[in-house]
C-alpha cells in the first residue's frame, strides 16, 4: 500500500482512478490516497511553494474530512464514496493544480 512503484506514473494513474472514476471506492483506496497526499506534502511538492493560506486550508479540510470519514465508518455507501472522492480531489488540487 505505501511502497514505491517502479513506474513513476503508476501512482498518478491510481490517484486519478480513485478520485475520478465511478468505480467502487474501497477503504484501501482511500487510505492509499491519503498516504499519497501525505507524502507529497512531506516531500515539499513544488506546487505547495507560495500556496495562499486559503488554498492550504481547503486542502487540509479535504484531507481531514476524508480521514475522519474512515474513522467514523469503516463501510460506506455510494453517497459517502462520492463525498470522499470530492474531499480527496480538494486535497489533491492544491498539490497538483494541473490535474484534470
N, CA, C and O atoms as CSV, one atom per row, in Angstrom:
chain,resi,resn,atom,element,x,y,z
A,1,UNK,N,N,0.815,-1.196,0.000
A,1,UNK,CA,C,0.000,0.000,0.000
A,1,UNK,C,C,0.856,1.255,0.000
A,1,UNK,O,O,0.562,2.186,-0.750
A,2,UNK,N,N,1.887,1.313,0.801
A,2,UNK,CA,C,2.693,2.522,0.869
A,2,UNK,C,C,4.025,2.377,0.154
A,2,UNK,O,O,4.836,3.303,0.185
A,3,UNK,N,N,4.275,1.243,-0.490
A,3,UNK,CA,C,5.536,1.037,-1.185
A,3,UNK,C,C,5.652,1.910,-2.414
A,3,UNK,O,O,4.648,2.343,-2.979
A,4,UNK,N,N,6.864,2.163,-2.818
A,4,UNK,CA,C,7.113,2.969,-4.011
A,4,UNK,C,C,7.024,2.080,-5.240
A,4,UNK,O,O,7.461,0.929,-5.216
A,5,UNK,N,N,6.464,2.609,-6.299
A,5,UNK,CA,C,6.322,1.871,-7.541
A,5,UNK,C,C,7.527,2.143,-8.429
A,5,UNK,O,O,8.106,3.227,-8.383
A,6,UNK,N,N,7.901,1.158,-9.236
A,6,UNK,CA,C,8.984,1.361,-10.187
A,6,UNK,C,C,8.536,2.268,-11.323
A,6,UNK,O,O,9.359,2.972,-11.908
A,7,UNK,N,N,7.266,2.265,-11.642
A,7,UNK,CA,C,6.707,3.103,-12.696
A,7,UNK,C,C,6.325,4.451,-12.085
A,7,UNK,O,O,5.413,4.517,-11.261
A,8,UNK,N,N,7.019,5.536,-12.483
A,8,UNK,CA,C,6.731,6.832,-11.854
A,8,UNK,C,C,5.310,7.329,-12.108
A,8,UNK,O,O,4.794,8.122,-11.321
A,9,UNK,N,N,4.672,6.886,-13.178
A,9,UNK,CA,C,3.311,7.328,-13.462
A,9,UNK,C,C,2.240,6.471,-12.811
A,9,UNK,O,O,1.060,6.819,-12.860
A,10,UNK,N,N,2.630,5.351,-12.199
A,10,UNK,CA,C,1.649,4.431,-11.616
A,10,UNK,C,C,0.857,5.085,-10.487
A,10,UNK,O,O,-0.359,4.910,-10.400
A,11,UNK,N,N,1.533,5.833,-9.627
A,11,UNK,CA,C,0.842,6.484,-8.507
A,11,UNK,C,C,-0.152,7.523,-9.020
A,11,UNK,O,O,-1.274,7.617,-8.521
A,12,UNK,N,N,0.263,8.298,-10.014
A,12,UNK,CA,C,-0.628,9.316,-10.566
A,12,UNK,C,C,-1.844,8.679,-11.226
A,12,UNK,O,O,-2.960,9.182,-11.100
A,13,UNK,N,N,-1.625,7.566,-11.932
A,13,UNK,CA,C,-2.748,6.868,-12.574
A,13,UNK,C,C,-3.709,6.311,-11.524
A,13,UNK,O,O,-4.927,6.391,-11.681
A,14,UNK,N,N,-3.153,5.750,-10.464
A,14,UNK,CA,C,-4.016,5.201,-9.414
A,14,UNK,C,C,-4.809,6.314,-8.748
A,14,UNK,O,O,-6.004,6.160,-8.494
A,15,UNK,N,N,-4.157,7.428,-8.467
A,15,UNK,CA,C,-4.856,8.538,-7.832
A,15,UNK,C,C,-5.958,9.063,-8.748
A,15,UNK,O,O,-7.055,9.369,-8.282
A,16,UNK,N,N,-5.678,9.170,-10.037
A,16,UNK,CA,C,-6.697,9.625,-10.987
A,16,UNK,C,C,-7.892,8.684,-10.998
A,16,UNK,O,O,-9.040,9.124,-11.065
A,17,UNK,N,N,-7.616,7.389,-10.932
A,17,UNK,CA,C,-8.697,6.401,-10.912
A,17,UNK,C,C,-9.534,6.557,-9.640
A,17,UNK,O,O,-10.762,6.488,-9.686
A,18,UNK,N,N,-8.877,6.763,-8.530
A,18,UNK,CA,C,-9.583,6.871,-7.248
A,18,UNK,C,C,-10.475,8.106,-7.211
A,18,UNK,O,O,-11.639,8.007,-6.824
A,19,UNK,N,N,-9.958,9.258,-7.603
A,19,UNK,CA,C,-10.743,10.494,-7.470
A,19,UNK,C,C,-11.648,10.760,-8.653
A,19,UNK,O,O,-12.573,11.566,-8.552
A,20,UNK,N,N,-11.401,10.099,-9.776
A,20,UNK,CA,C,-12.160,10.459,-10.957
A,20,UNK,C,C,-13.125,9.434,-11.490
A,20,UNK,O,O,-13.865,9.735,-12.426
A,21,UNK,N,N,-13.155,8.256,-10.950
A,21,UNK,CA,C,-13.984,7.222,-11.559
A,21,UNK,C,C,-15.234,6.956,-10.750
A,21,UNK,O,O,-15.375,7.396,-9.609
A,22,UNK,N,N,-16.124,6.232,-11.368
A,22,UNK,CA,C,-17.332,5.815,-10.682
A,22,UNK,C,C,-17.190,4.417,-10.105
A,22,UNK,O,O,-18.165,3.823,-9.643
A,23,UNK,N,N,-15.966,3.892,-10.133
A,23,UNK,CA,C,-15.725,2.556,-9.586
A,23,UNK,C,C,-15.972,2.551,-8.083
A,23,UNK,O,O,-15.990,3.594,-7.430
A,24,UNK,N,N,-16.159,1.357,-7.564
A,24,UNK,CA,C,-16.307,1.205,-6.122
A,24,UNK,C,C,-15.049,1.727,-5.440
A,24,UNK,O,O,-13.930,1.428,-5.857
A,25,UNK,N,N,-15.246,2.494,-4.410
A,25,UNK,CA,C,-14.133,3.071,-3.665
A,25,UNK,C,C,-13.916,2.241,-2.409
A,25,UNK,O,O,-14.764,2.220,-1.517
A,26,UNK,N,N,-12.785,1.560,-2.343
A,26,UNK,CA,C,-12.512,0.714,-1.178
A,26,UNK,C,C,-11.810,1.512,-0.081
A,26,UNK,O,O,-11.232,2.571,-0.327
A,27,UNK,N,N,-11.876,0.982,1.116
A,27,UNK,CA,C,-11.172,1.585,2.253
A,27,UNK,C,C,-9.678,1.666,1.950
A,27,UNK,O,O,-9.033,2.666,2.265
A,28,UNK,N,N,-9.127,0.619,1.339
A,28,UNK,CA,C,-7.707,0.606,0.980
A,28,UNK,C,C,-7.375,1.729,-0.005
A,28,UNK,O,O,-6.317,2.349,0.097
A,29,UNK,N,N,-8.280,1.993,-0.965
A,29,UNK,CA,C,-8.069,3.090,-1.915
A,29,UNK,C,C,-7.969,4.427,-1.185
A,29,UNK,O,O,-7.088,5.236,-1.477
A,30,UNK,N,N,-8.870,4.653,-0.240
A,30,UNK,CA,C,-8.875,5.925,0.496
A,30,UNK,C,C,-7.613,6.055,1.335
A,30,UNK,O,O,-6.997,7.120,1.362
A,31,UNK,N,N,-7.225,4.994,2.015
A,31,UNK,CA,C,-6.001,5.029,2.823
A,31,UNK,C,C,-4.792,5.278,1.930
A,31,UNK,O,O,-3.909,6.060,2.281
A,32,UNK,N,N,-4.751,4.620,0.780
A,32,UNK,CA,C,-3.642,4.819,-0.159
A,32,UNK,C,C,-3.602,6.279,-0.617
A,32,UNK,O,O,-2.533,6.889,-0.660
A,33,UNK,N,N,-4.775,6.842,-0.961
A,33,UNK,CA,C,-4.842,8.226,-1.434
A,33,UNK,C,C,-4.388,9.203,-0.350
A,33,UNK,O,O,-3.659,10.153,-0.636
A,34,UNK,N,N,-4.814,8.973,0.884
A,34,UNK,CA,C,-4.388,9.842,1.986
A,34,UNK,C,C,-2.875,9.763,2.188
A,34,UNK,O,O,-2.227,10.776,2.450
A,35,UNK,N,N,-2.321,8.572,2.068
A,35,UNK,CA,C,-0.874,8.408,2.214
A,35,UNK,C,C,-0.133,9.088,1.059
A,35,UNK,O,O,0.921,9.689,1.265
A,36,UNK,N,N,-0.680,8.995,-0.141
A,36,UNK,CA,C,-0.105,9.656,-1.321
A,36,UNK,C,C,-0.039,11.168,-1.084
A,36,UNK,O,O,0.991,11.799,-1.322
A,37,UNK,N,N,-1.148,11.737,-0.615
A,37,UNK,CA,C,-1.198,13.179,-0.350
A,37,UNK,C,C,-0.230,13.545,0.768
A,37,UNK,O,O,0.485,14.542,0.669
A,38,UNK,N,N,-0.203,12.745,1.828
A,38,UNK,CA,C,0.712,13.000,2.948
A,38,UNK,C,C,2.158,13.024,2.473
A,38,UNK,O,O,2.928,13.899,2.869
A,39,UNK,N,N,2.533,12.065,1.622
A,39,UNK,CA,C,3.907,12.010,1.111
A,39,UNK,C,C,4.230,13.223,0.253
A,39,UNK,O,O,5.329,13.771,0.340
A,40,UNK,N,N,3.277,13.646,-0.577
A,40,UNK,CA,C,3.501,14.826,-1.422
A,40,UNK,C,C,3.782,16.054,-0.552
A,40,UNK,O,O,4.686,16.836,-0.845
A,41,UNK,N,N,3.008,16.213,0.505
A,41,UNK,CA,C,3.204,17.358,1.407
A,41,UNK,C,C,4.543,17.228,2.126
A,41,UNK,O,O,5.297,18.198,2.209
A,42,UNK,N,N,4.843,16.045,2.645
A,42,UNK,CA,C,6.099,15.828,3.378
A,42,UNK,C,C,7.318,16.030,2.487
A,42,UNK,O,O,8.359,16.496,2.950
A,43,UNK,N,N,7.191,15.680,1.203
A,43,UNK,CA,C,8.301,15.840,0.262
A,43,UNK,C,C,8.423,17.267,-0.259
A,43,UNK,O,O,9.355,17.576,-1.001
A,44,UNK,N,N,7.485,18.147,0.124
A,44,UNK,CA,C,7.542,19.538,-0.311
A,44,UNK,C,C,7.246,19.705,-1.787
A,44,UNK,O,O,8.026,20.320,-2.513
A,45,UNK,N,N,6.131,19.165,-2.234
A,45,UNK,CA,C,5.731,19.266,-3.643
A,45,UNK,C,C,5.883,20.710,-4.117
A,45,UNK,O,O,5.453,21.634,-3.426
A,46,UNK,N,N,6.496,20.916,-5.299
A,46,UNK,CA,C,6.733,22.273,-5.802
A,46,UNK,C,C,5.474,23.139,-5.860
A,46,UNK,O,O,5.548,24.351,-5.660
A,47,UNK,N,N,4.336,22.533,-6.128
A,47,UNK,CA,C,3.093,23.305,-6.221
A,47,UNK,C,C,2.709,23.944,-4.888
A,47,UNK,O,O,1.899,24.870,-4.855
A,48,UNK,N,N,3.283,23.455,-3.798
A,48,UNK,CA,C,2.938,23.987,-2.481
A,48,UNK,C,C,3.680,25.280,-2.151
A,48,UNK,O,O,3.261,26.032,-1.271
A,49,UNK,N,N,4.775,25.536,-2.853
A,49,UNK,CA,C,5.564,26.737,-2.596
A,49,UNK,C,C,4.739,27.972,-2.953
A,49,UNK,O,O,4.308,28.123,-4.097
A,50,UNK,N,N,4.524,28.828,-2.006
A,50,UNK,CA,C,3.787,30.062,-2.248
A,50,UNK,C,C,2.280,29.882,-2.335
A,50,UNK,O,O,1.577,30.793,-2.771
A,51,UNK,N,N,1.777,28.735,-1.932
A,51,UNK,CA,C,0.339,28.494,-1.966
A,51,UNK,C,C,-0.337,29.408,-0.942
A,51,UNK,O,O,0.083,29.444,0.215
A,52,UNK,N,N,-1.372,30.146,-1.344
A,52,UNK,CA,C,-2.035,31.041,-0.390
A,52,UNK,C,C,-2.712,30.255,0.737
A,52,UNK,O,O,-3.155,29.122,0.550
A,53,UNK,N,N,-2.777,30.883,1.900
A,53,UNK,CA,C,-3.338,30.215,3.073
A,53,UNK,C,C,-4.753,29.682,2.847
A,53,UNK,O,O,-5.037,28.568,3.287
A,54,UNK,N,N,-5.659,30.412,2.185
A,54,UNK,CA,C,-6.998,29.850,1.973
A,54,UNK,C,C,-6.964,28.530,1.190
A,54,UNK,O,O,-7.768,27.632,1.437
A,55,UNK,N,N,-6.035,28.429,0.259
A,55,UNK,CA,C,-5.919,27.188,-0.522
A,55,UNK,C,C,-5.389,26.057,0.356
A,55,UNK,O,O,-5.838,24.916,0.246
A,56,UNK,N,N,-4.427,26.380,1.234
A,56,UNK,CA,C,-3.904,25.388,2.184
A,56,UNK,C,C,-5.031,24.856,3.059
A,56,UNK,O,O,-5.131,23.654,3.303
A,57,UNK,N,N,-5.878,25.769,3.527
A,57,UNK,CA,C,-6.978,25.373,4.402
A,57,UNK,C,C,-7.968,24.463,3.683
A,57,UNK,O,O,-8.478,23.513,4.276
A,58,UNK,N,N,-8.241,24.743,2.421
A,58,UNK,CA,C,-9.128,23.881,1.635
A,58,UNK,C,C,-8.517,22.503,1.460
A,58,UNK,O,O,-9.206,21.490,1.580
A,59,UNK,N,N,-7.223,22.469,1.176
A,59,UNK,CA,C,-6.503,21.205,1.022
A,59,UNK,C,C,-6.564,20.409,2.325
A,59,UNK,O,O,-6.877,19.219,2.320
A,60,UNK,N,N,-6.266,21.070,3.427
A,60,UNK,CA,C,-6.277,20.390,4.721
A,60,UNK,C,C,-7.675,19.909,5.084
A,60,UNK,O,O,-7.838,18.809,5.612
A,61,UNK,N,N,-8.681,20.724,4.804
A,61,UNK,CA,C,-10.057,20.348,5.124
A,61,UNK,C,C,-10.453,19.084,4.365
A,61,UNK,O,O,-11.083,18.193,4.936
A,62,UNK,N,N,-10.092,18.999,3.088
A,62,UNK,CA,C,-10.391,17.798,2.312
A,62,UNK,C,C,-9.699,16.572,2.877
A,62,UNK,O,O,-10.303,15.506,2.997
A,63,UNK,N,N,-8.425,16.730,3.225
A,63,UNK,CA,C,-7.646,15.633,3.803
A,63,UNK,C,C,-8.241,15.195,5.142
A,63,UNK,O,O,-8.416,14.002,5.392
A,64,UNK,N,N,-8.548,16.166,5.994
A,64,UNK,CA,C,-9.082,15.861,7.323
A,64,UNK,C,C,-10.462,15.211,7.240
A,64,UNK,O,O,-10.737,14.257,7.968
A,65,UNK,N,N,-11.324,15.710,6.370
A,65,UNK,CA,C,-12.663,15.131,6.228
A,65,UNK,C,C,-12.597,13.691,5.741
A,65,UNK,O,O,-13.325,12.834,6.243
A,66,UNK,N,N,-11.733,13.415,4.768
A,66,UNK,CA,C,-11.587,12.039,4.276
A,66,UNK,C,C,-11.053,11.137,5.389
A,66,UNK,O,O,-11.512,10.007,5.549
A,67,UNK,N,N,-10.092,11.633,6.148
A,67,UNK,CA,C,-9.529,10.853,7.260
A,67,UNK,C,C,-10.580,10.556,8.323
A,67,UNK,O,O,-10.706,9.420,8.780
A,68,UNK,N,N,-11.324,11.566,8.709
A,68,UNK,CA,C,-12.344,11.387,9.741
A,68,UNK,C,C,-13.456,10.458,9.270
A,68,UNK,O,O,-14.011,9.703,10.067
A,69,UNK,N,N,-13.777,10.506,8.012
A,69,UNK,CA,C,-14.809,9.628,7.472
A,69,UNK,C,C,-14.422,8.166,7.644
A,69,UNK,O,O,-15.270,7.326,7.948
A,70,UNK,N,N,-13.143,7.862,7.448
A,70,UNK,CA,C,-12.668,6.489,7.646
A,70,UNK,C,C,-12.789,6.070,9.101
A,70,UNK,O,O,-13.133,4.925,9.396
A,71,UNK,N,N,-12.509,6.988,10.001
A,71,UNK,CA,C,-12.590,6.668,11.430
A,71,UNK,C,C,-14.033,6.470,11.899
A,71,UNK,O,O,-14.311,5.612,12.736
A,72,UNK,N,N,-14.935,7.266,11.354
A,72,UNK,CA,C,-16.335,7.194,11.762
A,72,UNK,C,C,-17.039,5.950,11.249
A,72,UNK,O,O,-17.826,5.334,11.968
A,73,UNK,N,N,-16.758,5.583,10.015
A,73,UNK,CA,C,-17.499,4.483,9.407
A,73,UNK,C,C,-16.588,3.650,8.519
A,73,UNK,O,O,-16.131,4.123,7.478
A,74,UNK,N,N,-16.322,2.416,8.921
A,74,UNK,CA,C,-15.456,1.568,8.105
A,74,UNK,C,C,-16.102,1.158,6.783
A,74,UNK,O,O,-15.407,0.761,5.848
A,75,UNK,N,N,-17.410,1.251,6.703
A,75,UNK,CA,C,-18.113,0.912,5.462
A,75,UNK,C,C,-18.817,2.161,4.965
A,75,UNK,O,O,-19.326,2.965,5.745
A,76,UNK,N,N,-18.834,2.302,3.652
A,76,UNK,CA,C,-19.514,3.473,3.112
A,76,UNK,C,C,-20.322,3.076,1.888
A,76,UNK,O,O,-19.961,2.163,1.145
A,77,UNK,N,N,-21.403,3.775,1.704
A,77,UNK,CA,C,-22.240,3.557,0.533
A,77,UNK,C,C,-21.840,4.499,-0.584
A,77,UNK,O,O,-20.854,5.226,-0.467
A,78,UNK,N,N,-22.607,4.490,-1.676
A,78,UNK,CA,C,-22.275,5.328,-2.837
A,78,UNK,C,C,-22.227,6.824,-2.534
A,78,UNK,O,O,-21.375,7.533,-3.069
A,79,UNK,N,N,-23.132,7.311,-1.683
A,79,UNK,CA,C,-23.117,8.745,-1.365
A,79,UNK,C,C,-21.859,9.125,-0.604
A,79,UNK,O,O,-21.252,10.161,-0.876
A,80,UNK,N,N,-21.467,8.293,0.345
A,80,UNK,CA,C,-20.248,8.570,1.105
A,80,UNK,C,C,-19.024,8.459,0.203
A,80,UNK,O,O,-18.081,9.237,0.347
A,81,UNK,N,N,-19.025,7.507,-0.724
A,81,UNK,CA,C,-17.902,7.361,-1.655
A,81,UNK,C,C,-17.759,8.613,-2.513
A,81,UNK,O,O,-16.643,9.071,-2.757
A,82,UNK,N,N,-18.880,9.174,-2.974
A,82,UNK,CA,C,-18.826,10.409,-3.765
A,82,UNK,C,C,-18.275,11.562,-2.930
A,82,UNK,O,O,-17.474,12.359,-3.418
A,83,UNK,N,N,-18.704,11.649,-1.677
A,83,UNK,CA,C,-18.213,12.713,-0.790
A,83,UNK,C,C,-16.717,12.549,-0.540
A,83,UNK,O,O,-15.970,13.527,-0.560
A,84,UNK,N,N,-16.280,11.309,-0.304
A,84,UNK,CA,C,-14.852,11.042,-0.103
A,84,UNK,C,C,-14.055,11.447,-1.333
A,84,UNK,O,O,-12.995,12.062,-1.208
A,85,UNK,N,N,-14.548,11.113,-2.513
A,85,UNK,CA,C,-13.852,11.497,-3.750
A,85,UNK,C,C,-13.722,13.012,-3.853
A,85,UNK,O,O,-12.662,13.526,-4.211
A,86,UNK,N,N,-14.802,13.725,-3.537
A,86,UNK,CA,C,-14.749,15.195,-3.593
A,86,UNK,C,C,-13.705,15.737,-2.622
A,86,UNK,O,O,-12.943,16.640,-2.967
A,87,UNK,N,N,-13.670,15.191,-1.416
A,87,UNK,CA,C,-12.721,15.671,-0.409
A,87,UNK,C,C,-11.284,15.342,-0.807
A,87,UNK,O,O,-10.391,16.169,-0.627
A,88,UNK,N,N,-11.054,14.158,-1.339
A,88,UNK,CA,C,-9.707,13.803,-1.806
A,88,UNK,C,C,-9.304,14.692,-2.978
A,88,UNK,O,O,-8.151,15.112,-3.072
A,89,UNK,N,N,-10.244,14.979,-3.867
A,89,UNK,CA,C,-9.967,15.861,-5.005
A,89,UNK,C,C,-9.591,17.256,-4.512
A,89,UNK,O,O,-8.660,17.868,-5.037
A,90,UNK,N,N,-10.310,17.763,-3.505
A,90,UNK,CA,C,-9.985,19.077,-2.929
A,90,UNK,C,C,-8.561,19.090,-2.382
A,90,UNK,O,O,-7.807,20.034,-2.617
A,91,UNK,N,N,-8.205,18.052,-1.664
A,91,UNK,CA,C,-6.858,17.977,-1.090
A,91,UNK,C,C,-5.809,17.889,-2.186
A,91,UNK,O,O,-4.744,18.497,-2.076
A,92,UNK,N,N,-6.093,17.152,-3.223
A,92,UNK,CA,C,-5.132,16.937,-4.294
A,92,UNK,C,C,-4.957,18.156,-5.190
A,92,UNK,O,O,-3.871,18.370,-5.728
A,93,UNK,N,N,-6.004,18.956,-5.360
A,93,UNK,CA,C,-5.930,20.114,-6.251
A,93,UNK,C,C,-4.827,21.087,-5.854
A,93,UNK,O,O,-4.214,21.708,-6.723
A,94,UNK,N,N,-4.570,21.228,-4.585
A,94,UNK,CA,C,-3.502,22.127,-4.139
A,94,UNK,C,C,-2.132,21.567,-4.496
A,94,UNK,O,O,-1.204,22.322,-4.786
A,95,UNK,N,N,-2.009,20.250,-4.476
A,95,UNK,CA,C,-0.722,19.615,-4.752
A,95,UNK,C,C,-0.435,19.516,-6.240
A,95,UNK,O,O,0.713,19.628,-6.669
A,96,UNK,N,N,-1.486,19.306,-7.023
A,96,UNK,CA,C,-1.334,19.108,-8.461
A,96,UNK,C,C,-2.384,19.941,-9.183
A,96,UNK,O,O,-3.393,19.403,-9.639
A,97,UNK,N,N,-2.157,21.257,-9.293
A,97,UNK,CA,C,-3.175,22.141,-9.861
A,97,UNK,C,C,-3.501,21.857,-11.326
A,97,UNK,O,O,-4.561,22.265,-11.800
A,98,UNK,N,N,-2.622,21.172,-12.053
A,98,UNK,CA,C,-2.874,20.886,-13.465
A,98,UNK,C,C,-3.646,19.598,-13.685
A,98,UNK,O,O,-3.952,19.251,-14.826
A,99,UNK,N,N,-3.966,18.883,-12.615
A,99,UNK,CA,C,-4.701,17.617,-12.738
A,99,UNK,C,C,-6.089,17.923,-13.291
A,99,UNK,O,O,-6.765,18.834,-12.813
A,100,UNK,N,N,-6.521,17.146,-14.319
A,100,UNK,CA,C,-7.860,17.384,-14.901
A,100,UNK,C,C,-8.977,17.033,-13.947
A,100,UNK,O,O,-10.150,17.178,-14.290
